[in-house]
């Protein structure tokens, strides 16, 4: 399993996750190699289906970088997201996928360090978990 | 691999014309300051004040803490300017009954106390309704316990004479702070300000507080001045006990300046008058206003939650701004700073006379809309409404059967849309797209 | 108005106040030149960290980063970094400002000047009893912010280990007659408590002791925030400012001498780390600038508001202590005033 490099899809809110990713880049922090960033205007834009589709079509883990509660530019986006991620997790439980493969992580514009730390941890966690068996690819 | 988050579209939403007309709800100090500044810019301003006089909460004040001027004279001058200005209309006894439409097409229905109705079409609405104060209940019978504003009035009326309350001379006064409102510094500011004046008039004053909130410009110096003049300050962890004693009230409080617990004595402050600051609370009418204007309410029914992204003066709807105590009670200087920030926001909005949507904007594909109202409910910016639509919908039944077959569909107003995409993600019929 | 050297408004200071003021004037169609003496914009506020715990704690640090991004994308606002004002000539409405940039001297014309010089954190070594600069494990809250922002963790400077027990000493450089700072810096209580909450969220095993005089409120949600802090078992509130910090040269552990009102005695408590909540003082460079512009200082030592009508404005924390939130509001209100002035009103 040592060669397994998990693929992580990170949905990034343009208000927080994306600037944090940029900060991580400018600070030259380590981020996992097999990472795909998907910018979204607000975490509230992400549909349940996107999360599951990502897992279905090749991701070993999906992370959503959203704003902290009470700090959403659009007031409610991160609250709506929470509900949808909960729903997606229910579905994942039913089909036997590990809950760790989907997670919300709250960041602010200036949390570049947290961003990279969290992704590195996630990659380690997924490496232990092994490849996602739910993917159709 | 995934659906695209945005679709691109060649035709940009049309710019929206904005007339220089602004409606200000609330004729307190914030409202009239905004009105005066905007009127100077040549904007037509209407102030809708629910009471019969302008001035709001500042009418209860008589002294500034940081300058010698008389508050009422200053306020009077301001009101005179506002009432005399040609392009400011003041509606008294006025209430906002309806607010329809979106930025550029606002329709406000205002009913005055005589029952007259007026329809306005402002380009921007400023909410400055302030808050209400409730007398603090310190003792059951309330005798010799007065509010801070009554003390201001007593002092203003006594001029150079010694202070008297109901014909009896007042020699000792105790201010009790922080029984309620431990996050508002107005009480500390008022208490220290009045304590200095009282002490100068020959009274012995004590201030009893949990925390002395001196986080305002010049307050630490005033605090030191008060101590220099002999005002006593006590800090407590447990609120003081009040009881009747002879003609006065005895305020009992442990002396926390003594470190050793066994040596700590209870100090009894025999007071002719006890002053307790009024409790600030959100105006219930503000909540009604929020419902009418589709604004969000925060803690305790105040306007808007405390969200840093809204920079204090913006609301969840484009073209509606808020300032002053309707969001959070502050000292005059800070409220006025907010008022000027609102002036800036309104000026920037009206600059050039048009608003051009710059964000991505959501758009409903009417034939796909099932009129389930999910998006209408969920839009945090109240940008979505349901409108009549000519073509046939896929799912819904026609709204009216006789005569023309008129169908309904949701419509996102591009002027009010912030482009977050919450509706796009929630739409069960997948009828909404976010266009860049 | 396309001439590079003819900008009606000159904003001195590229911190959060200057940036917001420039952006707001730009929205009103007023050409602006922003002058910053450092190599990049942002000033003090751009080095703060996010202090969220479970939810946002309203520190406004993220707003600074957003505004920075906004202005970096705004090519029409002329931004001169690494530039310093060397002279001001002219009066009311037509100022000639000479500035030095990378050794070259140039001259700008301005109809109005906005001073947003900002503040310095109080130099904590001025309070010798706390041993800042001498004792390794005594840091300022600002050091801690930078630790969290750029390294994402807290550690004892002496050995790099996680401190288990931290003391936060309030009013360092504020409300202190002995150093002549007779004012409240207004922000320290809130930022220290937010830092404590953020640290306790990241490291629940860390205990914090908050040593204070009076807790100063900050904003609409402070009441709930303070209640959450008081309910947190890991935060101890003691109304007492310590008299001295001692350290052991071997372990670099600290002992803080303070009057514990709960126990009713003077104690020396051991701590792993001491954080000083430093207050604000007017920026060092603002004083010569004030001289050039003929601005006075107020009794608290900040820039006094200039007489209206001569086209000089003071905004942000250099006019008196302000948090990010109120600096932004103040800068916006100043922009409205500048616009009024330019239109002759």
PDB file of N, CA and C in Angstrom, chain B residues 65-66 216-219 221, chain C residues 119 180-184 186 280-282 286-287 290 294-306 314 316-322 330:
ATOM      1  N   UNK B  65     -19.951  63.394  27.531  1.00  0.00           N
ATOM      2  CA  UNK B  65     -18.888  63.062  28.473  1.00  0.00           C
ATOM      3  C   UNK B  65     -17.575  63.712  28.079  1.00  0.00           C
ATOM      4  N   UNK B  66     -17.450  64.036  26.769  1.00  0.00           N
ATOM      5  CA  UNK B  66     -16.136  64.460  26.298  1.00  0.00           C
ATOM      6  C   UNK B  66     -16.077  65.916  25.870  1.00  0.00           C
ATOM      7  N   UNK B 216     -13.555  53.960  25.626  1.00  0.00           N
ATOM      8  CA  UNK B 216     -13.979  55.004  24.709  1.00  0.00           C
ATOM      9  C   UNK B 216     -12.964  56.116  24.845  1.00  0.00           C
ATOM     10  N   UNK B 217     -12.828  56.871  23.787  1.00  0.00           N
ATOM     11  CA  UNK B 217     -11.804  57.906  23.763  1.00  0.00           C
ATOM     12  C   UNK B 217     -11.995  58.882  24.938  1.00  0.00           C
ATOM     13  N   UNK B 218     -10.950  59.071  25.724  1.00  0.00           N
ATOM     14  CA  UNK B 218     -11.001  60.029  26.821  1.00  0.00           C
ATOM     15  C   UNK B 218     -11.615  59.524  28.103  1.00  0.00           C
ATOM     16  N   UNK B 219     -12.121  58.285  28.111  1.00  0.00           N
ATOM     17  CA  UNK B 219     -12.818  57.799  29.304  1.00  0.00           C
ATOM     18  C   UNK B 219     -11.887  57.525  30.475  1.00  0.00           C
ATOM     19  N   UNK B 221      -9.234  59.087  31.245  1.00  0.00           N
ATOM     20  CA  UNK B 221      -8.916  60.380  31.855  1.00  0.00           C
ATOM     21  C   UNK B 221     -10.081  60.881  32.702  1.00  0.00           C
TER      22      UNK B 221
ATOM     23  N   UNK C 119      -0.960  52.466  14.078  1.00  0.00           N
ATOM     24  CA  UNK C 119      -0.433  52.375  15.438  1.00  0.00           C
ATOM     25  C   UNK C 119       0.690  51.355  15.488  1.00  0.00           C
ATOM     26  N   UNK C 180       2.613  56.751  31.416  1.00  0.00           N
ATOM     27  CA  UNK C 180       1.981  57.903  30.770  1.00  0.00           C
ATOM     28  C   UNK C 180       0.918  57.552  29.753  1.00  0.00           C
ATOM     29  N   UNK C 181       0.464  56.295  29.715  1.00  0.00           N
ATOM     30  CA  UNK C 181      -0.594  55.924  28.766  1.00  0.00           C
ATOM     31  C   UNK C 181      -1.934  55.884  29.488  1.00  0.00           C
ATOM     32  N   UNK C 182      -2.519  57.056  29.633  1.00  0.00           N
ATOM     33  CA  UNK C 182      -3.775  57.093  30.377  1.00  0.00           C
ATOM     34  C   UNK C 182      -4.966  56.931  29.441  1.00  0.00           C
ATOM     35  N   UNK C 183      -5.022  55.784  28.816  1.00  0.00           N
ATOM     36  CA  UNK C 183      -6.175  55.483  27.986  1.00  0.00           C
ATOM     37  C   UNK C 183      -6.318  53.974  27.911  1.00  0.00           C
ATOM     38  N   UNK C 184      -7.526  53.565  27.546  1.00  0.00           N
ATOM     39  CA  UNK C 184      -7.781  52.141  27.359  1.00  0.00           C
ATOM     40  C   UNK C 184      -7.590  51.852  25.874  1.00  0.00           C
ATOM     41  N   UNK C 186      -8.820  49.523  24.241  1.00  0.00           N
ATOM     42  CA  UNK C 186     -10.153  49.144  23.738  1.00  0.00           C
ATOM     43  C   UNK C 186     -10.255  47.795  23.045  1.00  0.00           C
ATOM     44  N   UNK C 280      -2.050  49.853  22.370  1.00  0.00           N
ATOM     45  CA  UNK C 280      -1.670  50.586  21.158  1.00  0.00           C
ATOM     46  C   UNK C 280      -1.008  51.902  21.532  1.00  0.00           C
ATOM     47  N   UNK C 281      -0.004  52.249  20.766  1.00  0.00           N
ATOM     48  CA  UNK C 281       0.535  53.613  20.828  1.00  0.00           C
ATOM     49  C   UNK C 281       0.589  54.135  19.389  1.00  0.00           C
ATOM     50  N   UNK C 282       0.596  55.438  19.272  1.00  0.00           N
ATOM     51  CA  UNK C 282       0.659  56.028  17.935  1.00  0.00           C
ATOM     52  C   UNK C 282       1.934  55.579  17.245  1.00  0.00           C
ATOM     53  N   UNK C 286       4.475  58.478  12.801  1.00  0.00           N
ATOM     54  CA  UNK C 286       3.363  59.420  12.628  1.00  0.00           C
ATOM     55  C   UNK C 286       3.704  60.784  13.188  1.00  0.00           C
ATOM     56  N   UNK C 287       4.623  60.837  14.146  1.00  0.00           N
ATOM     57  CA  UNK C 287       4.904  62.127  14.784  1.00  0.00           C
ATOM     58  C   UNK C 287       5.608  63.095  13.838  1.00  0.00           C
ATOM     59  N   UNK C 290       3.048  64.200  11.446  1.00  0.00           N
ATOM     60  CA  UNK C 290       2.131  65.184  12.028  1.00  0.00           C
ATOM     61  C   UNK C 290       2.767  66.568  12.004  1.00  0.00           C
ATOM     62  N   UNK C 294       1.329  69.767  10.196  1.00  0.00           N
ATOM     63  CA  UNK C 294       0.797  70.705  11.179  1.00  0.00           C
ATOM     64  C   UNK C 294      -0.323  70.130  12.021  1.00  0.00           C
ATOM     65  N   UNK C 295      -0.273  68.813  12.258  1.00  0.00           N
ATOM     66  CA  UNK C 295      -1.299  68.178  13.089  1.00  0.00           C
ATOM     67  C   UNK C 295      -0.823  68.104  14.528  1.00  0.00           C
ATOM     68  N   UNK C 296      -1.745  68.260  15.459  1.00  0.00           N
ATOM     69  CA  UNK C 296      -1.393  68.161  16.867  1.00  0.00           C
ATOM     70  C   UNK C 296      -1.729  66.790  17.414  1.00  0.00           C
ATOM     71  N   UNK C 297      -1.316  66.544  18.648  1.00  0.00           N
ATOM     72  CA  UNK C 297      -1.675  65.304  19.324  1.00  0.00           C
ATOM     73  C   UNK C 297      -2.743  65.619  20.366  1.00  0.00           C
ATOM     74  N   UNK C 298      -3.640  64.663  20.598  1.00  0.00           N
ATOM     75  CA  UNK C 298      -4.626  64.887  21.653  1.00  0.00           C
ATOM     76  C   UNK C 298      -4.064  64.434  22.992  1.00  0.00           C
ATOM     77  N   UNK C 299      -4.844  64.592  24.040  1.00  0.00           N
ATOM     78  CA  UNK C 299      -4.298  64.339  25.375  1.00  0.00           C
ATOM     79  C   UNK C 299      -3.970  62.866  25.620  1.00  0.00           C
ATOM     80  N   UNK C 300      -4.452  61.993  24.751  1.00  0.00           N
ATOM     81  CA  UNK C 300      -4.105  60.580  24.901  1.00  0.00           C
ATOM     82  C   UNK C 300      -2.877  60.212  24.071  1.00  0.00           C
ATOM     83  N   UNK C 301      -2.368  61.164  23.298  1.00  0.00           N
ATOM     84  CA  UNK C 301      -1.167  60.899  22.513  1.00  0.00           C
ATOM     85  C   UNK C 301      -1.434  60.394  21.112  1.00  0.00           C
ATOM     86  N   UNK C 302      -2.686  60.460  20.665  1.00  0.00           N
ATOM     87  CA  UNK C 302      -2.989  60.097  19.282  1.00  0.00           C
ATOM     88  C   UNK C 302      -3.194  61.369  18.475  1.00  0.00           C
ATOM     89  N   UNK C 303      -3.332  61.229  17.151  1.00  0.00           N
ATOM     90  CA  UNK C 303      -3.475  62.411  16.308  1.00  0.00           C
ATOM     91  C   UNK C 303      -4.811  63.094  16.581  1.00  0.00           C
ATOM     92  N   UNK C 304      -4.737  64.389  16.857  1.00  0.00           N
ATOM     93  CA  UNK C 304      -5.972  65.141  17.091  1.00  0.00           C
ATOM     94  C   UNK C 304      -6.656  65.365  15.755  1.00  0.00           C
ATOM     95  N   UNK C 305      -7.985  65.459  15.770  1.00  0.00           N
ATOM     96  CA  UNK C 305      -8.669  65.672  14.490  1.00  0.00           C
ATOM     97  C   UNK C 305      -8.370  67.097  14.031  1.00  0.00           C
ATOM     98  N   UNK C 306      -7.955  67.246  12.771  1.00  0.00           N
ATOM     99  CA  UNK C 306      -7.560  68.557  12.276  1.00  0.00           C
ATOM    100  C   UNK C 306      -8.763  69.478  12.111  1.00  0.00           C
ATOM    101  N   UNK C 314      -7.837  62.669   9.279  1.00  0.00           N
ATOM    102  CA  UNK C 314      -7.155  61.619  10.027  1.00  0.00           C
ATOM    103  C   UNK C 314      -8.127  60.466  10.171  1.00  0.00           C
ATOM    104  N   UNK C 316      -8.777  56.032  11.104  1.00  0.00           N
ATOM    105  CA  UNK C 316      -8.285  54.773  11.652  1.00  0.00           C
ATOM    106  C   UNK C 316      -7.750  54.924  13.054  1.00  0.00           C
ATOM    107  N   UNK C 317      -6.935  53.964  13.448  1.00  0.00           N
ATOM    108  CA  UNK C 317      -6.501  53.883  14.837  1.00  0.00           C
ATOM    109  C   UNK C 317      -5.499  54.969  15.217  1.00  0.00           C
ATOM    110  N   UNK C 318      -4.909  55.669  14.238  1.00  0.00           N
ATOM    111  CA  UNK C 318      -3.987  56.729  14.625  1.00  0.00           C
ATOM    112  C   UNK C 318      -4.739  57.903  15.246  1.00  0.00           C
ATOM    113  N   UNK C 319      -6.074  57.917  15.091  1.00  0.00           N
ATOM    114  CA  UNK C 319      -6.874  58.958  15.725  1.00  0.00           C
ATOM    115  C   UNK C 319      -7.369  58.535  17.095  1.00  0.00           C
ATOM    116  N   UNK C 320      -7.002  57.369  17.540  1.00  0.00           N
ATOM    117  CA  UNK C 320      -7.478  56.837  18.817  1.00  0.00           C
ATOM    118  C   UNK C 320      -7.682  55.355  18.649  1.00  0.00           C
ATOM    119  N   UNK C 321      -7.457  54.555  19.711  1.00  0.00           N
ATOM    120  CA  UNK C 321      -7.499  53.097  19.563  1.00  0.00           C
ATOM    121  C   UNK C 321      -8.796  52.604  18.926  1.00  0.00           C
ATOM    122  N   UNK C 322      -8.650  51.708  17.966  1.00  0.00           N
ATOM    123  CA  UNK C 322      -9.823  51.120  17.310  1.00  0.00           C
ATOM    124  C   UNK C 322      -9.500  49.690  16.919  1.00  0.00           C
ATOM    125  N   UNK C 330     -14.735  53.671  10.429  1.00  0.00           N
ATOM    126  CA  UNK C 330     -14.190  55.018  10.495  1.00  0.00           C
ATOM    127  C   UNK C 330     -13.622  55.427   9.141  1.00  0.00           C
TER     128      UNK C 330
END
